[in-house]
Coordinates of C-alpha atoms in Angstrom, one line a residue:
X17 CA -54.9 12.1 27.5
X18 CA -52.6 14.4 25.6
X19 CA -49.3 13.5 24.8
X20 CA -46.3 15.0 23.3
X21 CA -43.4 12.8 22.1
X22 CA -40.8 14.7 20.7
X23 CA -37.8 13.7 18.8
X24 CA -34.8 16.0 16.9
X25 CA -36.3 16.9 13.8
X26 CA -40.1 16.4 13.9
X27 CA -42.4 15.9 17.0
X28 CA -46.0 14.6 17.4
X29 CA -49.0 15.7 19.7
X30 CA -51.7 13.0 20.1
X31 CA -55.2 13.3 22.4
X32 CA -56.4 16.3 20.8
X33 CA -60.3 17.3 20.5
X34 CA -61.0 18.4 17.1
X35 CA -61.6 21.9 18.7
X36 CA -58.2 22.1 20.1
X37 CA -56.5 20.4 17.0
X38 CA -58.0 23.6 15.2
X39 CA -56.9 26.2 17.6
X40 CA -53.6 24.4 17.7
X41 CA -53.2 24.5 14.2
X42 CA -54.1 27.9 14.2
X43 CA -51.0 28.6 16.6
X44 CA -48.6 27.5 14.0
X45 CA -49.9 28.7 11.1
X46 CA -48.3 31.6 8.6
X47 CA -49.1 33.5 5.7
X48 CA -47.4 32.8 2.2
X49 CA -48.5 34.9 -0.8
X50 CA -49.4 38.0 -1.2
X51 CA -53.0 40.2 -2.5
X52 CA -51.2 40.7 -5.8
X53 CA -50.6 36.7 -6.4
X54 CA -52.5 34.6 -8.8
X55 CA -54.4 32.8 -5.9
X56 CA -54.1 35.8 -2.9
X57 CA -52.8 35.5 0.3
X58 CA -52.4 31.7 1.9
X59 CA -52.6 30.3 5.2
X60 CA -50.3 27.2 6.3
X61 CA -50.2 25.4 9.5
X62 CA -46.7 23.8 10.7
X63 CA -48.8 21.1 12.2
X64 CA -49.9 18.4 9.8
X65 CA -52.7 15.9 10.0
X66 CA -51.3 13.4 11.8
X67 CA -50.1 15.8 14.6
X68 CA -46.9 15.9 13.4
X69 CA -44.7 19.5 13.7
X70 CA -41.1 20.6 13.5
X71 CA -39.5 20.0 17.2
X72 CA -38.5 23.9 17.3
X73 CA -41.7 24.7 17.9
X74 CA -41.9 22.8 20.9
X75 CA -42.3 26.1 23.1
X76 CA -45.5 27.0 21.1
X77 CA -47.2 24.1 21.0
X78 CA -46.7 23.4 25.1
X79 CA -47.5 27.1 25.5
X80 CA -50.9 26.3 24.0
X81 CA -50.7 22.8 25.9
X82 CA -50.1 24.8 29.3
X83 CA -53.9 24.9 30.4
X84 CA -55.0 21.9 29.2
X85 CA -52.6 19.5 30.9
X86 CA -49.8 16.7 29.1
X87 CA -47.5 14.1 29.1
X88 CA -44.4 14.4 27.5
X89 CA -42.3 11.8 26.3
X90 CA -38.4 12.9 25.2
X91 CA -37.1 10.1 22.8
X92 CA -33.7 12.3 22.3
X93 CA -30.5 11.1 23.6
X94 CA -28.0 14.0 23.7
X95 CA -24.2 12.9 22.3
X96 CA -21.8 12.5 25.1
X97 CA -19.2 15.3 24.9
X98 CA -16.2 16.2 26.3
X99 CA -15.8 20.1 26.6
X100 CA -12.4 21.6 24.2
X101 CA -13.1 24.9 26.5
X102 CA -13.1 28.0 24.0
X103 CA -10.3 29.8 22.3
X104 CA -10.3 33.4 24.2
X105 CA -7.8 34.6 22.6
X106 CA -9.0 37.4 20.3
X107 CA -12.3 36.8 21.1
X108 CA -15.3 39.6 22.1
X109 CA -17.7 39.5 25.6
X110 CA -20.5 39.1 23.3
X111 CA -19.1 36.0 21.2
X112 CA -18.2 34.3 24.5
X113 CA -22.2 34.9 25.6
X114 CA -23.3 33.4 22.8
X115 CA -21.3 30.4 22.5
X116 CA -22.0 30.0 26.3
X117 CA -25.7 30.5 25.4
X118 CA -25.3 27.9 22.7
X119 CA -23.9 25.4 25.5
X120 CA -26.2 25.7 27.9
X121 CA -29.6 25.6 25.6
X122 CA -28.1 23.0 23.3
X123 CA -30.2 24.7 20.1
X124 CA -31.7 28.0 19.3
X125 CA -30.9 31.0 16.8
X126 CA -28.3 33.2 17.7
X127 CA -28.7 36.6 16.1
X128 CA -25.4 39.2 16.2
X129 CA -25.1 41.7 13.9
X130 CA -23.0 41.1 10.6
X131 CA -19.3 42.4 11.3
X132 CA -19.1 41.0 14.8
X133 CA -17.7 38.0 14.6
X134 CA -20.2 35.2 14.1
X135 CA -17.5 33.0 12.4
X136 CA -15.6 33.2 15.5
X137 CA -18.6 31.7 17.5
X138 CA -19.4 29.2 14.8
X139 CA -15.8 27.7 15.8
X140 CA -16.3 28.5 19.5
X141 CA -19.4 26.1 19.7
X142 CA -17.9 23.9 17.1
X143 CA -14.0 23.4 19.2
X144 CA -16.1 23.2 22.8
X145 CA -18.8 21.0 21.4
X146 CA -16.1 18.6 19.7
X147 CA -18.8 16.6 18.1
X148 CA -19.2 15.6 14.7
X149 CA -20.5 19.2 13.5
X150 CA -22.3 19.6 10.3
X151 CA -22.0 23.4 9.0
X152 CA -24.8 24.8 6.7
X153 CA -23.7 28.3 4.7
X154 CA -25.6 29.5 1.8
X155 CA -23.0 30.0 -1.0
X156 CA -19.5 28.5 -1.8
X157 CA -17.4 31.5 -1.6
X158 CA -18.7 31.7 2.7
X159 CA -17.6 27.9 2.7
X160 CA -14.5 28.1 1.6
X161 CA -13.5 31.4 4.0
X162 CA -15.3 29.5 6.9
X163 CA -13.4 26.1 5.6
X164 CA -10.3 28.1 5.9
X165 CA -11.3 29.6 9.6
X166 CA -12.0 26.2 10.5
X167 CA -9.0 23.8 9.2
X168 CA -7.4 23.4 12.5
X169 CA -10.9 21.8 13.5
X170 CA -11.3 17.7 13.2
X171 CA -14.9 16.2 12.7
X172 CA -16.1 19.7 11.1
X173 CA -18.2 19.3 7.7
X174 CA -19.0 22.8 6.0
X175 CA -21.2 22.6 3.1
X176 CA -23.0 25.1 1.0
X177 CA -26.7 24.1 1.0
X178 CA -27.0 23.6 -2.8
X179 CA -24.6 20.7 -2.9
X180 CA -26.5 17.6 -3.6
X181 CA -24.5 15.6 -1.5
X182 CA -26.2 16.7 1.3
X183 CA -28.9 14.2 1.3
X184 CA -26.2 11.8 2.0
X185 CA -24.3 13.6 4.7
X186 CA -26.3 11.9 8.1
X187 CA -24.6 10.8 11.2
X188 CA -23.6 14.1 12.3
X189 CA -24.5 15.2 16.1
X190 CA -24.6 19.1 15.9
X191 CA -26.0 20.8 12.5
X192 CA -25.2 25.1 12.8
X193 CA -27.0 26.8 9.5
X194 CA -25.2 30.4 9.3
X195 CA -26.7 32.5 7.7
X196 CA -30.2 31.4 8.5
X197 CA -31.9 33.7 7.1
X198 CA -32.4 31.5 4.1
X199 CA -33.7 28.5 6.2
X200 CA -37.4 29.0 5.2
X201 CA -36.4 28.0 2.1
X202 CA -37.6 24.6 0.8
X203 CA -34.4 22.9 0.7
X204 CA -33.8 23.3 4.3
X205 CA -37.0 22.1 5.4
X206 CA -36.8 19.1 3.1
X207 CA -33.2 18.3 4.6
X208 CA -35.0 18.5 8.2
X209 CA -36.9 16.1 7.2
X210 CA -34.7 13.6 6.1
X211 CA -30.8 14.0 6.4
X212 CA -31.0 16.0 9.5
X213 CA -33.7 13.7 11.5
X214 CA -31.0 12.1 13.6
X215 CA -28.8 15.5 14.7
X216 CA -29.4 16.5 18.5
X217 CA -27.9 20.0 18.9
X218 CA -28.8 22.5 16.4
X219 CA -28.0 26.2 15.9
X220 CA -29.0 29.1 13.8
X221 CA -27.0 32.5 13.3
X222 CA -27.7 35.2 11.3
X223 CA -27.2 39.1 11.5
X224 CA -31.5 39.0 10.3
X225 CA -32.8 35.7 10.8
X226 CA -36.4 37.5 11.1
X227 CA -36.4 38.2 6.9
X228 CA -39.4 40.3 5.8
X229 CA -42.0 38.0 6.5
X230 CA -42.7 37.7 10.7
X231 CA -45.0 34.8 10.7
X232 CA -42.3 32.7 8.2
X233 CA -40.4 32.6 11.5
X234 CA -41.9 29.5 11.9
X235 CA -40.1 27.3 9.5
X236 CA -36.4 28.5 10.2
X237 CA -38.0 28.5 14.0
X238 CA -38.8 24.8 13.4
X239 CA -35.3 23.6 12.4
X240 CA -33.4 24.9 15.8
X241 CA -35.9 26.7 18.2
X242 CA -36.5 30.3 19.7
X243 CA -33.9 32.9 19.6
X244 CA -31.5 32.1 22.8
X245 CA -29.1 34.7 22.2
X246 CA -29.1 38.2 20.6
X247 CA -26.7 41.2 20.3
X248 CA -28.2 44.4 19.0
X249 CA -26.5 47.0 17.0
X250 CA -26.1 49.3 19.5
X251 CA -24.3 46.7 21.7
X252 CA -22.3 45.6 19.2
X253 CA -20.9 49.6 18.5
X254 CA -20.8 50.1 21.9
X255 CA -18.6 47.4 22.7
X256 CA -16.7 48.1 19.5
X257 CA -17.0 45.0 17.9
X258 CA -18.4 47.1 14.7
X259 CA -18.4 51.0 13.7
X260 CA -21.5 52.8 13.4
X261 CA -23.3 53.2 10.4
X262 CA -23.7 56.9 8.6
X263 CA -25.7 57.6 6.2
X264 CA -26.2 59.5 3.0
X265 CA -28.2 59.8 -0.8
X266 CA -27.9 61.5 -4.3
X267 CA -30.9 62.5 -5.8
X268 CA -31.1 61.1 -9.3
X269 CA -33.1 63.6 -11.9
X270 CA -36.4 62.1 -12.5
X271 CA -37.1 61.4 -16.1
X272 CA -40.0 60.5 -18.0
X273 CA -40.7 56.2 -18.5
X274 CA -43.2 54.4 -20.1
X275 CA -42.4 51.5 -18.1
X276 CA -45.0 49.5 -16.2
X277 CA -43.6 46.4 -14.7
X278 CA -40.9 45.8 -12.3
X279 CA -38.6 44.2 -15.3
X280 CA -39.3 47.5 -17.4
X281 CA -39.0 49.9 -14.7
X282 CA -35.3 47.9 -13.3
X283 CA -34.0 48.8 -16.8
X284 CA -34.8 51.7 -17.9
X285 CA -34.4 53.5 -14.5
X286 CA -31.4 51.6 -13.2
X287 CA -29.3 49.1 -15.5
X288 CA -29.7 50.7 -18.6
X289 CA -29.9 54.8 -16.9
X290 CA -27.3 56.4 -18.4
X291 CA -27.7 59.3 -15.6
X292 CA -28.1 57.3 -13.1
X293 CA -25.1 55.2 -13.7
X294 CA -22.1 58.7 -14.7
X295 CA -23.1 59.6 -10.9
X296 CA -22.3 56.0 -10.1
X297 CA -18.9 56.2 -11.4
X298 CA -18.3 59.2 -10.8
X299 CA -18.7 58.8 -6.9
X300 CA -16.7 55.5 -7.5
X301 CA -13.5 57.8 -9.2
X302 CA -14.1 60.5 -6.2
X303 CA -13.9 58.1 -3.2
X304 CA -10.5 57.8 -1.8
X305 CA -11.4 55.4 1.1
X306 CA -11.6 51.6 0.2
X307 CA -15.4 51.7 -1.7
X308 CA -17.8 48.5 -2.2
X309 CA -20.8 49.1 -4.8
X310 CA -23.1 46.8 -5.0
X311 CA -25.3 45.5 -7.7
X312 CA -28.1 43.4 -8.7
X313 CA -27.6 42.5 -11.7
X314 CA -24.6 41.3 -13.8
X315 CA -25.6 43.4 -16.5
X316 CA -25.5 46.6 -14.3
X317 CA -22.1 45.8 -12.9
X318 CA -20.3 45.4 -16.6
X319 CA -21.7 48.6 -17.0
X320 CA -20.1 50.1 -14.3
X321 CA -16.9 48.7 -14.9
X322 CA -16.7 49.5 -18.6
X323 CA -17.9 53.3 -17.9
X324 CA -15.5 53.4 -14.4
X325 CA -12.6 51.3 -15.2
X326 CA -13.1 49.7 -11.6
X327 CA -12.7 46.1 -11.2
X328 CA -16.4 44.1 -11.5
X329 CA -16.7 40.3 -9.5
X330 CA -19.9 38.2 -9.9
X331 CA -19.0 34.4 -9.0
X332 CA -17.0 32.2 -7.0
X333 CA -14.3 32.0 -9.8
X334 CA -10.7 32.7 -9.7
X335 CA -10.3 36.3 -10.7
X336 CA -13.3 37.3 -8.5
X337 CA -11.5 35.6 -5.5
X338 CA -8.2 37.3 -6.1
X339 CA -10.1 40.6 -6.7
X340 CA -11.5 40.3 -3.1
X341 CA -8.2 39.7 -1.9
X342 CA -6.6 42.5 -3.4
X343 CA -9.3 44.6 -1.9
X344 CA -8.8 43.6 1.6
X345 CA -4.7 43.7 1.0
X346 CA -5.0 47.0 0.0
X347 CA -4.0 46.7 -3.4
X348 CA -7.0 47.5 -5.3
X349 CA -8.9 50.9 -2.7
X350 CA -12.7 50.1 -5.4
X351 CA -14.4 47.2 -6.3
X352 CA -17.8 46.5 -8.2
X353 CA -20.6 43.1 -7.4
X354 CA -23.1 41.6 -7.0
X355 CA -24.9 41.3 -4.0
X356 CA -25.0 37.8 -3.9
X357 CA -21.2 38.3 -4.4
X358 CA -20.2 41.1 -2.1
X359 CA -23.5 41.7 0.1
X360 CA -23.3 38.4 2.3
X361 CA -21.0 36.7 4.6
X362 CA -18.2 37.8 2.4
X363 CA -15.2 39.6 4.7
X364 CA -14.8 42.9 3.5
X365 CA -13.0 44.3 6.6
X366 CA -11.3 47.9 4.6
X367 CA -14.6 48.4 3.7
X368 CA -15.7 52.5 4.5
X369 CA -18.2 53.1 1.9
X370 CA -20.8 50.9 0.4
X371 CA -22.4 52.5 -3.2
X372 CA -26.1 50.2 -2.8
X373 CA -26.2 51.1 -6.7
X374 CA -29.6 48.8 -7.4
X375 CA -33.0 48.5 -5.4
X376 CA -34.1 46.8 -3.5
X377 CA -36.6 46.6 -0.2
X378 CA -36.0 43.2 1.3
X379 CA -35.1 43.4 4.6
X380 CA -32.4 41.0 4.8
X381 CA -30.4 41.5 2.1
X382 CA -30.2 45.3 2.9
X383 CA -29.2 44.4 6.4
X384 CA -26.6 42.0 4.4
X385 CA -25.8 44.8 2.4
X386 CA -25.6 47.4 4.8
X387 CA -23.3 45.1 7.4
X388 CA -20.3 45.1 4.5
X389 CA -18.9 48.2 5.9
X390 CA -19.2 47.5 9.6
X391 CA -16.3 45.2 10.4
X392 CA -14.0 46.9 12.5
X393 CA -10.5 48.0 10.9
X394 CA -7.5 49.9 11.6
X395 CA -8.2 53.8 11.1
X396 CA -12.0 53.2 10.3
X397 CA -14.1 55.2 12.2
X398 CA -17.8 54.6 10.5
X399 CA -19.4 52.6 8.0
X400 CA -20.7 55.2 5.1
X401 CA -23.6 54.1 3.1
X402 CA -25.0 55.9 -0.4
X403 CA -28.5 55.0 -1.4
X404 CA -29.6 56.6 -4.5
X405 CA -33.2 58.8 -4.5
X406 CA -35.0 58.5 -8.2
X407 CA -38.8 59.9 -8.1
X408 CA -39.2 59.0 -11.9
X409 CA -41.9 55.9 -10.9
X410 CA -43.7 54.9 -7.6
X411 CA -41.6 51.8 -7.6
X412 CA -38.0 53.3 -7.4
X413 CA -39.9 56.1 -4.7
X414 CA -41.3 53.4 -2.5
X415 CA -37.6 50.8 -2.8
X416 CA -35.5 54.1 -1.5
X417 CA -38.4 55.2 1.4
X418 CA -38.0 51.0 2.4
X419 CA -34.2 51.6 2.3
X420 CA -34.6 54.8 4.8
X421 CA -36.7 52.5 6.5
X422 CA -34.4 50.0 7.1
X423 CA -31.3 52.2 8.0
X424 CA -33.9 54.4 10.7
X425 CA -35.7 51.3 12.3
X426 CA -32.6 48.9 12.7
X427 CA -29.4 51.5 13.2
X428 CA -31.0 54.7 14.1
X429 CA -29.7 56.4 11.1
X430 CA -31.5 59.3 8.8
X431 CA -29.8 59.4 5.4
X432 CA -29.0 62.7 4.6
X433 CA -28.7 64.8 1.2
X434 CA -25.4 64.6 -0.6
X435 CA -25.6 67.5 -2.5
X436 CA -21.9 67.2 -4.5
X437 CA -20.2 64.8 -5.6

């Protein structure tokens, strides 16, 4: 007889043929690698040898069970909780729905674009919930402005996922990951494992919890289940909870390179292009709206400054964090970073213009990138984005045709030509 006996973290199928354990397999497997890696393209099943898989994909594997008949045995025992009720106040249609969504499943990934308010859901699910809550965010700078959102909140842990002390955090009964996105990552899955084994209610948000990959779904998939709630961008500028996204390019004169790998081709053509980098800061000087420019590397955003005069913030420090808050105030209309920085959970509310200044063709992080200009703001109409066009290699061609891509598939938007600065 088969049998399923699932538990939070990990569950296990038994009373499998070796045909079916095959085809099973096959169900949860993805592809990691690529034609251009040492060893190709790779296959890896979610479901290991003893029949063991991640309890999120519980809807798979008893989709494949359907025909073939099961028992299930649930060894879970859901907290007892007493409902806070949500704080309306303030509060969206679409933030309620998911919070609601978030009650009634008791996991899954809630996907909202960035702008509209998925702090203010975190603490919706978090206050009605009122359970020891353990929150997941991918960099310190989002966990001290979350921290800060959520200080009126008791029995609420934020933590960024690199913090070692993590593996000692247990006895939590509701884990949300923000940002989840990064959850195929290793350190999550390892944390799943271990630390998190015990946690009943689970939730992922992110504005692009999909990445670039389709069939890595599967391990952020595993950790919390299917997607149970999801505003589009359309809904989310319809209902006003974000401004629509316009879009535009400069065309950079090609020039000539010898360059031939990805390193080579990032500093000659982009760092270190002195043509590249005068129309930079020269759109950066002509901009009167408040202007974020984002960059990839440190070495690119010194450059900037020094040739600008604008302001430059790449960490968590001090003087990066009271740059970011003179730029919301008001004080300071340009600022220069990174996009680990300034392209992710960061709130950049005055935001009208984002400069995307490097390259780059990974879905989420131009999503990330993209979404800094979105949040809604008094006397912003739109969110105005400048990608930069350089035909001097096949690799800059093919990272500003991904960038079009992006903007087309996921707002609707065709860049157009700027031709003056």
């Amino acid at each position: 007889m088969i049998q399923i006996i699932v538990d939070n973290s990990y569950s296990k199928v038994t009373g499998l043929s070796v045909k079916q354990e095959k085809e099973l397999k096959e169900v949860l497997s993805y592809t990691t690698g690529s034609f251009f890696s040492r060893f190709g393209p790779t296959k890896k099943s979610m479901l290991n040898k003893r029949g063991e898989f991640p309890t999120g994909l519980l809807p798979k594997v008893e989709g494949y069970l359907s025909k073939l008949g099961y028992a299930r045995k649930d060894l879970r025992k859901a907290p007892k909780i007493i409902f806070n009720g949500f704080e309306m106040s303030g509060t969206y249609p679409a933030q309620i729905a998911a919070s609601e969504a978030a009650l009634i499943h008791g996991q899954g990934i809630i996907s909202m674009p960035t702008g509209s308010g998925k702090s203010r859901v975190i603490k919706m699910i978090a206050a009605a919930l009122n359970l020891k809550t353990l929150i997941i965010v991918p960099s310190l700078e989002i966990k001290r402005q979350l921290s800060e959102t959520l200080q009126d909140l008791q029995n609420v842990t934020v933590e960024n996922i690199d913090s070692k002390a993590l593996k000692t955090l247990t006895g939590f009964d509701c884990l949300i990951i923000d940002e989840c996105h990064h959850a195929a990552a290793k350190t999550y899955q390892k944390l799943n494992k271990t630390a998190w084994k015990g946690i009943y209610y689970r939730f992922c948000l992110s504005a692009s919890p999909f990445r670039n990959n389709d069939e890595e779904t599967l391990l952020f998939e595993g950790i919390a289940g299917q997607v149970i709630y999801r505003q589009t961008y359309q809904e989310a500028v319809e209902s006003k909870s974000i401004v629509p996204i316009e879009a535009y390019y400069l065309e950079v004169p090609k020039q000539q390179t010898n360059a031939h790998s990805w390193a080579q081709v990032y500093s000659q053509l982009v760092v270190n292009n002195e043509t590249r980098n005068l129309m930079i800061s020269k759109l950066l000087l002509t901009i009167e709206e408040p202007t974020l420019c984002l960059v990839k590397e440190v070495a690119h955003g010194k450059i900037l400054s020094k040739m600008s005069g604008v302001p430059f913030v790449s960490g968590a420090d001090d003087e990066s964090r009271d740059y970011i808050r003179q730029f919301n105030a008001g004080e300071i209309k340009t600022l220069i970073g990174t996009q680990q920085i300034l392209g992710e959970g960061i709130d950049s509310r005055p935001a009208q213009y984002i400069i995307l200044a490097g390259l780059g063709k990974a879905k989420s992080q131009l999503m990330q990138a993209f979404g800094r200009g979105v949040r809604n703001y008094p006397g912003k109409d739109s969110a105005k984005i400048i990608l930069l066009s350089d035909k001097s290699h096949k690799f800059t061609l093919t990272h500003f045709r991904t960038e079009c891509k992006v903007l087309k598939d996921e707002y609707g938007v065709k860049p157009l030509k700027l031709e003056n600065i």
